[in-house]
GROMACS .gro file of N, CA and C in nm:
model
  471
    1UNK      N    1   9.351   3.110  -1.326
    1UNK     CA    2   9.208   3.101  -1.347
    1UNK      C    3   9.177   3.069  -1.493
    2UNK      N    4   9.266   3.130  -1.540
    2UNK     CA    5   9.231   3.130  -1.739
    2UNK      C    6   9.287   2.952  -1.726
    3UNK      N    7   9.349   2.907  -1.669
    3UNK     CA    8   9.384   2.760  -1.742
    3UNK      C    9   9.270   2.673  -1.687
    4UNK      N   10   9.241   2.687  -1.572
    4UNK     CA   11   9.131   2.637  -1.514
    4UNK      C   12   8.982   2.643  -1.581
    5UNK      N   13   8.984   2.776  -1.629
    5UNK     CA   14   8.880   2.740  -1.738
    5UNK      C   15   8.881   2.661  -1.875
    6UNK      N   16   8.990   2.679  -1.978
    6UNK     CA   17   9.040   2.591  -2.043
    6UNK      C   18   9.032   2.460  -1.993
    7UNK      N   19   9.069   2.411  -1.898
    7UNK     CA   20   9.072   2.248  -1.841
    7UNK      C   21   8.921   2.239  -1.882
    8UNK      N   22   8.824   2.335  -1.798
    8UNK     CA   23   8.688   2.335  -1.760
    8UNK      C   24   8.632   2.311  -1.914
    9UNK      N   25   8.657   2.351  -1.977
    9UNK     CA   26   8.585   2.347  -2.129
    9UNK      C   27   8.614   2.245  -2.232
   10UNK      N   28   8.777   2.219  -2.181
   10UNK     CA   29   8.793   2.056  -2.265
   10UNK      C   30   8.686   1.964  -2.205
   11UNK      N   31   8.726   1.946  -2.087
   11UNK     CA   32   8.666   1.849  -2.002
   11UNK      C   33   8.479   1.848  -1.999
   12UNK      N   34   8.439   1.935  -2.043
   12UNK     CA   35   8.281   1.944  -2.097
   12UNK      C   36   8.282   1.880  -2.217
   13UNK      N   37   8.329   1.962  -2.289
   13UNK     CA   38   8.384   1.918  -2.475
   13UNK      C   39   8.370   1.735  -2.451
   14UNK      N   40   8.486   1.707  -2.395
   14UNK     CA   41   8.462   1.505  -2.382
   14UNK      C   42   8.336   1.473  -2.350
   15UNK      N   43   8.288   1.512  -2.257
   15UNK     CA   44   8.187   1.451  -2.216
   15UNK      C   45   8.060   1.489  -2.304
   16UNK      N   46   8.026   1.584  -2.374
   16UNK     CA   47   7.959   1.628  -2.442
   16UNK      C   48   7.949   1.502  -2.578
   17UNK      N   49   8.088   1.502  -2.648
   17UNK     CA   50   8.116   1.421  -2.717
   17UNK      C   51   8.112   1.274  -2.717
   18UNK      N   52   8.114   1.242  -2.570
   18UNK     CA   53   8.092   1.065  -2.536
   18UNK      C   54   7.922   1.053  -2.490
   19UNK      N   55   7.874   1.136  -2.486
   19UNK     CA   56   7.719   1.116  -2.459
   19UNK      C   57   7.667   1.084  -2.544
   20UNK      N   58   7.553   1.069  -2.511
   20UNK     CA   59   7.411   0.965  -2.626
   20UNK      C   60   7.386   1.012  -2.699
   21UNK      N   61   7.399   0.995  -2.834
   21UNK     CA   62   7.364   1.075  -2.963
   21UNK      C   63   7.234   0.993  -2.989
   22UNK      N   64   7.110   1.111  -2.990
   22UNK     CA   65   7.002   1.088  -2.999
   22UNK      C   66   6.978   1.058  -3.159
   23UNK      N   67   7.038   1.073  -3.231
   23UNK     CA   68   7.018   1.036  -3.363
   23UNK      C   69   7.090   0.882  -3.365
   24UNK      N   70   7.172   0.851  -3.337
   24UNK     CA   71   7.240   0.709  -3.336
   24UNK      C   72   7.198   0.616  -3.274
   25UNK      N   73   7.128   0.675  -3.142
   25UNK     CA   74   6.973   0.596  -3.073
   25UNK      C   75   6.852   0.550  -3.115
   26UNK      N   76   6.779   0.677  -3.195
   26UNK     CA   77   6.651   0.681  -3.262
   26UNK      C   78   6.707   0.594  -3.413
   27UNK      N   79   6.763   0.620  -3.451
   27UNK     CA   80   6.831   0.528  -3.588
   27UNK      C   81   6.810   0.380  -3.575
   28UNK      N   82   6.897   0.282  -3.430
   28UNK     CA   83   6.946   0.209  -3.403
   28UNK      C   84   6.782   0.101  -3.367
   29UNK      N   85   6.690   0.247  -3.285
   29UNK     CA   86   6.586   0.146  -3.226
   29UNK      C   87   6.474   0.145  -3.383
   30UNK      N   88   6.489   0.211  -3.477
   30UNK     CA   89   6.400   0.240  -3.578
   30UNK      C   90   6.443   0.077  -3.693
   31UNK      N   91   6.605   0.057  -3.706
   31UNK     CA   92   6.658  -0.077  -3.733
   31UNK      C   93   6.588  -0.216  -3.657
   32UNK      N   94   6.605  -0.197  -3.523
   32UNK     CA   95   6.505  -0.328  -3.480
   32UNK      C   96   6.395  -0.272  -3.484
   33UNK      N   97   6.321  -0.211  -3.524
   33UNK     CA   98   6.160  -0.238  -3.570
   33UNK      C   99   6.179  -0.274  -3.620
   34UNK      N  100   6.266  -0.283  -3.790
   34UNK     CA  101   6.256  -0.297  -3.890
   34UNK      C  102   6.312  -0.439  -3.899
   35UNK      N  103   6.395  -0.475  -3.867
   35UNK     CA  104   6.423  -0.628  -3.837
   35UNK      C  105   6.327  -0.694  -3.743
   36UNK      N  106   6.261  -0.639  -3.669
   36UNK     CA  107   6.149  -0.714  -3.590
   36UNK      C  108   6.057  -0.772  -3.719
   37UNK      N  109   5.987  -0.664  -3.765
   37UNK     CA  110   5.914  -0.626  -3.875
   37UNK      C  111   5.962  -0.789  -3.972
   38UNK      N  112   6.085  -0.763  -4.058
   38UNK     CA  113   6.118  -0.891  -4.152
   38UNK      C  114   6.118  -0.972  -4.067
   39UNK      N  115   6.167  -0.997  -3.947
   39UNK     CA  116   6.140  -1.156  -3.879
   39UNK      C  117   6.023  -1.183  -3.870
   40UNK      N  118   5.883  -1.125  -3.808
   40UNK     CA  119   5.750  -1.186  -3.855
   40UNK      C  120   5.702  -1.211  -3.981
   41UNK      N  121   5.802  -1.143  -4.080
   41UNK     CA  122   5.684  -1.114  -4.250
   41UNK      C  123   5.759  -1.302  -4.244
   42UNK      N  124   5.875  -1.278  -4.236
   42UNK     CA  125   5.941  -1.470  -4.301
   42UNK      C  126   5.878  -1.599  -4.206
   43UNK      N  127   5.841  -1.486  -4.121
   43UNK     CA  128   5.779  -1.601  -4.072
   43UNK      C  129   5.618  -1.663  -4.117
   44UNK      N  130   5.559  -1.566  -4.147
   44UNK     CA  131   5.438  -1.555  -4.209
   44UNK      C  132   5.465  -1.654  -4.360
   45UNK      N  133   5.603  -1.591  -4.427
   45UNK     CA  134   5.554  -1.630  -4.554
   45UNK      C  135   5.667  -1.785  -4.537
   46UNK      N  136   5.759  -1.837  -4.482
   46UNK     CA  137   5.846  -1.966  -4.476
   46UNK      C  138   5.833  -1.982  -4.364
   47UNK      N  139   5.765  -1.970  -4.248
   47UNK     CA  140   5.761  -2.096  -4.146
   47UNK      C  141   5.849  -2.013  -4.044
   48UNK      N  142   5.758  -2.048  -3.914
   48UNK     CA  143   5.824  -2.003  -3.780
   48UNK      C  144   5.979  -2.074  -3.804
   49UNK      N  145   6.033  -2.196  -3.786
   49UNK     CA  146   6.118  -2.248  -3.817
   49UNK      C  147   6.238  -2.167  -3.850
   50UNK      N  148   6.219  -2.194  -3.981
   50UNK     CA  149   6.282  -2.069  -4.069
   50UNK      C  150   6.329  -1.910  -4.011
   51UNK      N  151   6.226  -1.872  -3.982
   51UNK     CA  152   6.277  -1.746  -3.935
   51UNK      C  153   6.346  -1.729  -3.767
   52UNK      N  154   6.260  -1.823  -3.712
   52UNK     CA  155   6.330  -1.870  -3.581
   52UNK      C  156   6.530  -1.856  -3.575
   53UNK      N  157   6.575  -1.957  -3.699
   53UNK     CA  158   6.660  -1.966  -3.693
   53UNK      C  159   6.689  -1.897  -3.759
   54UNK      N  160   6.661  -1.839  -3.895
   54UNK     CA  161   6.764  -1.693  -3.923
   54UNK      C  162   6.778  -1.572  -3.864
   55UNK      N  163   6.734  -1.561  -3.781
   55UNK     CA  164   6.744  -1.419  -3.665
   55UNK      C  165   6.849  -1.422  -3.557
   56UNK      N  166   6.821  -1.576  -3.537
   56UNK     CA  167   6.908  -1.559  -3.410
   56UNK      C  168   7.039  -1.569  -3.376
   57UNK      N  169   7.082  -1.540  -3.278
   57UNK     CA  170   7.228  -1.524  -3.284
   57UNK      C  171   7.277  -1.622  -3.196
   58UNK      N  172   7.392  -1.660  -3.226
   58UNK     CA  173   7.427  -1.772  -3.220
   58UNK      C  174   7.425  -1.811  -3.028
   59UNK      N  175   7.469  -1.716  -2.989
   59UNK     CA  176   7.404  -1.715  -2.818
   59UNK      C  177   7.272  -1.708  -2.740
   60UNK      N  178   7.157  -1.769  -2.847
   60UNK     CA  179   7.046  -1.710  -2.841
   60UNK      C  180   7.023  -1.746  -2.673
   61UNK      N  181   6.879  -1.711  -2.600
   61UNK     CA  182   6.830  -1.756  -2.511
   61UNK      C  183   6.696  -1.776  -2.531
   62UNK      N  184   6.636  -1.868  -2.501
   62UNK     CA  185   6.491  -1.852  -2.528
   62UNK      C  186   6.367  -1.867  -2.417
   63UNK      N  187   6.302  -1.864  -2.341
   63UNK     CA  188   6.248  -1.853  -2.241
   63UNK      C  189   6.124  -1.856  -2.284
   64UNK      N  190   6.064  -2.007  -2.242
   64UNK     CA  191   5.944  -1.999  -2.287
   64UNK      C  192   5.868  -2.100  -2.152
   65UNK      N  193   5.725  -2.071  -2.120
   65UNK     CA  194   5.654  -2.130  -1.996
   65UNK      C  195   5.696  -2.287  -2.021
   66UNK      N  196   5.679  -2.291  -1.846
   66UNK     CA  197   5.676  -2.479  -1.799
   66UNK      C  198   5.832  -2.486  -1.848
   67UNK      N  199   5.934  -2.455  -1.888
   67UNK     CA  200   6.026  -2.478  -1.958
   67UNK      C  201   6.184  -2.395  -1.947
   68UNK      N  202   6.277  -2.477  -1.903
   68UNK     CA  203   6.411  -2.418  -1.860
   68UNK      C  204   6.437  -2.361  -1.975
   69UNK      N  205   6.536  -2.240  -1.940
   69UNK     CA  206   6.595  -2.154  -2.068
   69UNK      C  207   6.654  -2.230  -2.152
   70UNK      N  208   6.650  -2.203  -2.282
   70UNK     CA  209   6.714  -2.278  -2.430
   70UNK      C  210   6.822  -2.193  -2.446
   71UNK      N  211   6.934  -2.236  -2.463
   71UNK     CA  212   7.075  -2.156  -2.478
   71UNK      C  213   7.138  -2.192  -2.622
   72UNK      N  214   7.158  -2.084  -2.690
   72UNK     CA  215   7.240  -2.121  -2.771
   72UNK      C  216   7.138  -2.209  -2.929
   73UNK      N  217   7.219  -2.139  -3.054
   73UNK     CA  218   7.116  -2.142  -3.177
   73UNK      C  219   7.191  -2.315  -3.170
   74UNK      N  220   7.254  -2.374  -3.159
   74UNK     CA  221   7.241  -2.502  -3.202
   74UNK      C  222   7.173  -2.638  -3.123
   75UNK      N  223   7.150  -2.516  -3.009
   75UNK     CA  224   7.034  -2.609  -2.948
   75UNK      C  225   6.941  -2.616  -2.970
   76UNK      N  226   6.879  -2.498  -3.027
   76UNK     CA  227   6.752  -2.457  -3.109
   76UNK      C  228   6.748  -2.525  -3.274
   77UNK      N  229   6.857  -2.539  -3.325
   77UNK     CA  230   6.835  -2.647  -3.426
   77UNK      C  231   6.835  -2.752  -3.386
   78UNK      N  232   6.863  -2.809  -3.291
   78UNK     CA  233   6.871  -2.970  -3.267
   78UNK      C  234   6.687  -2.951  -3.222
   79UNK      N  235   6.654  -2.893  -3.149
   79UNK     CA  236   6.549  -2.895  -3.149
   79UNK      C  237   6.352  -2.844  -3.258
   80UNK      N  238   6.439  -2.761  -3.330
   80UNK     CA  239   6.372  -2.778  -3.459
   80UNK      C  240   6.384  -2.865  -3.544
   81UNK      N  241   6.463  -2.926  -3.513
   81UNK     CA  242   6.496  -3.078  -3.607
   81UNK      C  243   6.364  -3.163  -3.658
   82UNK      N  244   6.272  -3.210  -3.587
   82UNK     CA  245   6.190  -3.308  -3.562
   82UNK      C  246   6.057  -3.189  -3.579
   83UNK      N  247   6.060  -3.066  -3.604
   83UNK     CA  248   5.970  -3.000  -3.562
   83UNK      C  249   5.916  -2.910  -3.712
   84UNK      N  250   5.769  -2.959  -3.703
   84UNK     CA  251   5.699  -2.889  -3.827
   84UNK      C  252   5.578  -2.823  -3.802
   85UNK      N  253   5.633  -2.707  -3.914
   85UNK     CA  254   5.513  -2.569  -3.861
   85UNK      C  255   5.415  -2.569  -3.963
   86UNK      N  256   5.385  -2.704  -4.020
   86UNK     CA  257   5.302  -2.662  -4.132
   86UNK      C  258   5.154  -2.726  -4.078
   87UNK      N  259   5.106  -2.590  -4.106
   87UNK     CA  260   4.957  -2.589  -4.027
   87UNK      C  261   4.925  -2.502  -3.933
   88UNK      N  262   5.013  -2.443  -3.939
   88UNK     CA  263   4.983  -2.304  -3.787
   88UNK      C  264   5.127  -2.203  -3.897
   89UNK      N  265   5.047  -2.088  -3.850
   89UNK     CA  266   5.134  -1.989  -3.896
   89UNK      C  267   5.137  -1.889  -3.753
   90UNK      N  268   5.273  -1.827  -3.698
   90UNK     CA  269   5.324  -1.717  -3.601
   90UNK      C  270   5.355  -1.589  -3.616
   91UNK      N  271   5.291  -1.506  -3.614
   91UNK     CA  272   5.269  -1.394  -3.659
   91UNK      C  273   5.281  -1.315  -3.577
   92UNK      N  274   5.385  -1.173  -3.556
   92UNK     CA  275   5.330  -1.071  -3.479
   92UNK      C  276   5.348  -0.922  -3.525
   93UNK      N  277   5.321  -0.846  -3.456
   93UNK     CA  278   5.345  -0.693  -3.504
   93UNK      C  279   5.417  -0.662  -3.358
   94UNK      N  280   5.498  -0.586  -3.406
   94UNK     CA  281   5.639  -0.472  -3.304
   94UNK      C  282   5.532  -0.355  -3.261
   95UNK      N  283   5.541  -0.332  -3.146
   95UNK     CA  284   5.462  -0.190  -3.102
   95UNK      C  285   5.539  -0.066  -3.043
   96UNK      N  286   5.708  -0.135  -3.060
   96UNK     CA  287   5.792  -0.052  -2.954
   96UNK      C  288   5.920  -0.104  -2.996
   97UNK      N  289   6.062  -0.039  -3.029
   97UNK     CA  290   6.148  -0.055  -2.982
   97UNK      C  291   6.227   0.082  -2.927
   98UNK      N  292   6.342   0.025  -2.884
   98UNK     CA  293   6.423   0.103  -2.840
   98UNK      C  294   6.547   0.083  -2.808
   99UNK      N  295   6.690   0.162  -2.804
   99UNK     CA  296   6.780   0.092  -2.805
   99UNK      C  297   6.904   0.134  -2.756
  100UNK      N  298   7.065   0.101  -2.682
  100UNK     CA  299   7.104   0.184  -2.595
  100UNK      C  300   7.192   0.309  -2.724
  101UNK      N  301   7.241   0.354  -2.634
  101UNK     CA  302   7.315   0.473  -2.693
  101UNK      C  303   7.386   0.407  -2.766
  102UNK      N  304   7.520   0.388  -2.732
  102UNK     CA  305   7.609   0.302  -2.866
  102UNK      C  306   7.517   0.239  -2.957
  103UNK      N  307   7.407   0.168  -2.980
  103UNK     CA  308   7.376   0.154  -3.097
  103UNK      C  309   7.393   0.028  -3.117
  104UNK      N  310   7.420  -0.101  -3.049
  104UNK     CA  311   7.477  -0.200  -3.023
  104UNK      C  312   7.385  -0.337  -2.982
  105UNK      N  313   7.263  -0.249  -2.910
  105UNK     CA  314   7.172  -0.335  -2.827
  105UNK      C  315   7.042  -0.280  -2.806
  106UNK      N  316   6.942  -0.344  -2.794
  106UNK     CA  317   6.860  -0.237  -2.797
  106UNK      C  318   6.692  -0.424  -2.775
  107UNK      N  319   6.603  -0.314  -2.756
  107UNK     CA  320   6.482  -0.432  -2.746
  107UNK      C  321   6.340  -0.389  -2.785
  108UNK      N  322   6.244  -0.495  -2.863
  108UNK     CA  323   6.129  -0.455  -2.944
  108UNK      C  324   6.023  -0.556  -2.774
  109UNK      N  325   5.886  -0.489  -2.853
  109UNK     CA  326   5.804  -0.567  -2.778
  109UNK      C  327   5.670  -0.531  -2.861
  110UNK      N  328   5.594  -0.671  -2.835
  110UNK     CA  329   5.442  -0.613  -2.962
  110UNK      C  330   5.358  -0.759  -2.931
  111UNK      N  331   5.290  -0.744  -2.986
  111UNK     CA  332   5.166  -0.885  -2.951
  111UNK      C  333   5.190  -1.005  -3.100
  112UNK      N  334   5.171  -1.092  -3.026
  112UNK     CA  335   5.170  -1.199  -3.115
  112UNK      C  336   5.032  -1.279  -3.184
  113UNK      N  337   5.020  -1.383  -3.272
  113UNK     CA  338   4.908  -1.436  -3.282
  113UNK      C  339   4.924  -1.556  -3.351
  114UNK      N  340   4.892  -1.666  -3.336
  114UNK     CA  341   4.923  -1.813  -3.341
  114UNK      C  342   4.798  -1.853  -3.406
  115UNK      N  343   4.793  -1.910  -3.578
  115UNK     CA  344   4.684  -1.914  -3.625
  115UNK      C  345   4.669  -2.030  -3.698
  116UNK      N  346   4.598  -2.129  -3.653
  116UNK     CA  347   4.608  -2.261  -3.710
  116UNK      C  348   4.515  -2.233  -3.826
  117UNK      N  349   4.572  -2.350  -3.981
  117UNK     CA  350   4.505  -2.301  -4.097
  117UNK      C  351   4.468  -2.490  -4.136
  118UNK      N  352   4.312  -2.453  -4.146
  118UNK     CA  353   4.239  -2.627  -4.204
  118UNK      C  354   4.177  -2.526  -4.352
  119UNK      N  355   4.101  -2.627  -4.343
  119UNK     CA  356   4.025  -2.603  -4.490
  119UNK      C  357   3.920  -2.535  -4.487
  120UNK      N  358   3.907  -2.472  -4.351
  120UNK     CA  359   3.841  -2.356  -4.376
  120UNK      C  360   3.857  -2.198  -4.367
  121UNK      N  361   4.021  -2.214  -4.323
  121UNK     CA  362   4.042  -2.127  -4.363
  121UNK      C  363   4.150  -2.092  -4.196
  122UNK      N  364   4.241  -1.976  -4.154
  122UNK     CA  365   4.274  -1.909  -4.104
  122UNK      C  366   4.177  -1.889  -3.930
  123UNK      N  367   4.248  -1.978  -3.839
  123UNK     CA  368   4.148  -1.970  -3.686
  123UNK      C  369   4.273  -1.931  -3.549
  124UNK      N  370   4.200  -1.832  -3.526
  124UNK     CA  371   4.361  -1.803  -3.371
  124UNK      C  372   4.309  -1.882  -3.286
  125UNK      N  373   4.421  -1.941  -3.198
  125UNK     CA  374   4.429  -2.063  -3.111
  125UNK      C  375   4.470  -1.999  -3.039
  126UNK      N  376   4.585  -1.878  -3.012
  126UNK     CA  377   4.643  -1.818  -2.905
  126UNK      C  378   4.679  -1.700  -2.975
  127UNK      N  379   4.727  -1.567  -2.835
  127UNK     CA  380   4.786  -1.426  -2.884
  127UNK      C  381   4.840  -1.422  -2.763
  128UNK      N  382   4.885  -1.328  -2.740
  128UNK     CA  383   5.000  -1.302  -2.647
  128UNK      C  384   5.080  -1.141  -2.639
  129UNK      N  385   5.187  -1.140  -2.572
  129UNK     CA  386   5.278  -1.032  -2.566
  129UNK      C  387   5.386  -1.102  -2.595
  130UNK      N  388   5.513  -1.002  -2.629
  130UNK     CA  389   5.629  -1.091  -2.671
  130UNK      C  390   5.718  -0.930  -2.621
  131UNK      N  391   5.854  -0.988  -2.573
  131UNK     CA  392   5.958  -0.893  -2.605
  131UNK      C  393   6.110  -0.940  -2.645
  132UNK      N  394   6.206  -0.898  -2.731
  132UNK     CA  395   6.297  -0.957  -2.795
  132UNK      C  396   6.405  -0.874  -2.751
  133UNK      N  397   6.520  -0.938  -2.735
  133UNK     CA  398   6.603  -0.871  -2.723
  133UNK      C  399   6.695  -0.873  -2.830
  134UNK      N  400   6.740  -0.739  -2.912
  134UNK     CA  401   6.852  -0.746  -2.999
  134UNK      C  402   6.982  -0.731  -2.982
  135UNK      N  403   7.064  -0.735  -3.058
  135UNK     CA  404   7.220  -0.696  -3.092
  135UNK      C  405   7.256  -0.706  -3.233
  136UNK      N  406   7.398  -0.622  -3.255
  136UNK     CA  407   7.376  -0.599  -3.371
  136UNK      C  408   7.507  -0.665  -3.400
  137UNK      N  409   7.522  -0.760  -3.482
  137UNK     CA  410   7.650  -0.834  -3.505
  137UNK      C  411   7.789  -0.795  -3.590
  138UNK      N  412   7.855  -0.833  -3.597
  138UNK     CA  413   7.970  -0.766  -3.629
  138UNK      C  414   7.988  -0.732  -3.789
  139UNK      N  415   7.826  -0.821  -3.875
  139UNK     CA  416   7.821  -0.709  -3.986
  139UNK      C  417   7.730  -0.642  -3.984
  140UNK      N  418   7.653  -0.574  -3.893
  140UNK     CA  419   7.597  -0.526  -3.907
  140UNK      C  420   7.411  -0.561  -3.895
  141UNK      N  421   7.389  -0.646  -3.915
  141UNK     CA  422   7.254  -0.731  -3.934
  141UNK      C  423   7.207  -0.739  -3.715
  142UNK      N  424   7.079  -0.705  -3.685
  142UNK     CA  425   6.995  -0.745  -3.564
  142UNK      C  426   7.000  -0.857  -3.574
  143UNK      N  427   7.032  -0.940  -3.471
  143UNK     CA  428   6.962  -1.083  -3.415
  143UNK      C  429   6.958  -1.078  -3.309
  144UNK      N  430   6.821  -1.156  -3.272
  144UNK     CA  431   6.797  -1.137  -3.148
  144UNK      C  432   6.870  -1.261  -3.042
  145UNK      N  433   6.891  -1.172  -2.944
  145UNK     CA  434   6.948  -1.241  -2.813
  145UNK      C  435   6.872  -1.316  -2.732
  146UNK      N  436   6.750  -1.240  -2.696
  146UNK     CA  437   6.692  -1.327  -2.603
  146UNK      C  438   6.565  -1.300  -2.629
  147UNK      N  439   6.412  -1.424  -2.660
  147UNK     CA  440   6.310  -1.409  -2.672
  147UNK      C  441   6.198  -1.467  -2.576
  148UNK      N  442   6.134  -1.423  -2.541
  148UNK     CA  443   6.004  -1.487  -2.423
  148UNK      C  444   5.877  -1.375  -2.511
  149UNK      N  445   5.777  -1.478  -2.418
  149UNK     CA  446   5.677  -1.400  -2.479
  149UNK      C  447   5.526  -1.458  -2.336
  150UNK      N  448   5.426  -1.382  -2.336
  150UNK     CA  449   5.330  -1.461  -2.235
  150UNK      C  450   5.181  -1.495  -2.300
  151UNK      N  451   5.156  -1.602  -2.291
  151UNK     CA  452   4.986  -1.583  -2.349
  151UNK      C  453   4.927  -1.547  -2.295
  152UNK      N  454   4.786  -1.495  -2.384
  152UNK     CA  455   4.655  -1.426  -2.350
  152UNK      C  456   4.670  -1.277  -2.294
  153UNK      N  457   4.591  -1.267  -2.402
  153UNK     CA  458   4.548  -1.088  -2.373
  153UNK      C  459   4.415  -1.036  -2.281
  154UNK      N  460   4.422  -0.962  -2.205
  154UNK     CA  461   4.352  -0.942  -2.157
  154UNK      C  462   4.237  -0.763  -2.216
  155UNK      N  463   4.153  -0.710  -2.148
  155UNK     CA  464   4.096  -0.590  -2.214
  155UNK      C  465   4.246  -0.503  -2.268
  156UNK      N  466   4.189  -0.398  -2.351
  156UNK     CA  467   4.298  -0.318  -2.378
  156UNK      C  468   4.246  -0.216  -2.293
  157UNK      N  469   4.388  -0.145  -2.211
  157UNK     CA  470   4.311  -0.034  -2.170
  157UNK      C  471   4.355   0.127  -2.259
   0.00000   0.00000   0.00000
């Protein structure tokens, strides 16, 4: 009986020890805010473009309406190629992340706002919802995996 309990108490002990450390969780999803966070500021201040492509990881996916999935960041440069953001600025704020236990993966979601700029100044054309998916690469740095987003907001409730 005495070894049987011994077994009984290692065998808690592991499992105790391989479970979700709520600090390595809350840490992990508090990092993609915070990388959510710098991917809109660069985008604000150097161009959707720009930040488009420094976030993402090289497997990106992108999912956007009327339009088959975009695979992969060098498809997304071939297609930013020809493509200029000057005159509209993409902007959003994070309202949420969260992320799995290991610490590895994890996903933000927050509203967007699409703001074309003339000479009179700063006008929204569109807003939306957005959710991103992260990972965390092998130094360490979030990029996101997979991005979609939907237009138009409706009441808040």
């Amino acid at each position: 009986m005495k070894k049987q309990f011994i077994i009984f108490l290692f065998l808690t002990g592991i499992l105790l020890l391989s479970g979700c450390s709520k600090n390595r969780k809350q840490a992990s999803a508090d990092e993609i805010l915070n990388a959510d966070k710098a991917f809109s500021k660069l985008s604000e201040e150097k161009g959707m473009k720009q930040a488009f492509l420094e976030f993402a990881d090289d497997a990106v996916v992108i999912l956007r309406k009327n339009s088959y999935p975009q695979i992969g960041k060098a498809k997304m440069e071939d297609r930013f190629a020809t493509f200029s953001d000057t005159g509209f600025r993409l902007q959003w704020e994070p309202q949420f992340a969260d992320a799995a236990c290991s610490g590895e993966l994890g996903y933000s979601y927050g509203i967007y706002t699409m703001l074309v700029t003339d000479s009179v100044g700063d006008h929204i054309i569109e807003q939306g919802t957005y959710v991103s998916v992260w990972k965390k690469d092998n130094d360490g740095h979030w990029k996101y995996v997979l991005d979609t987003g939907n237009e138009g907001l409706g009441e808040q409730e």
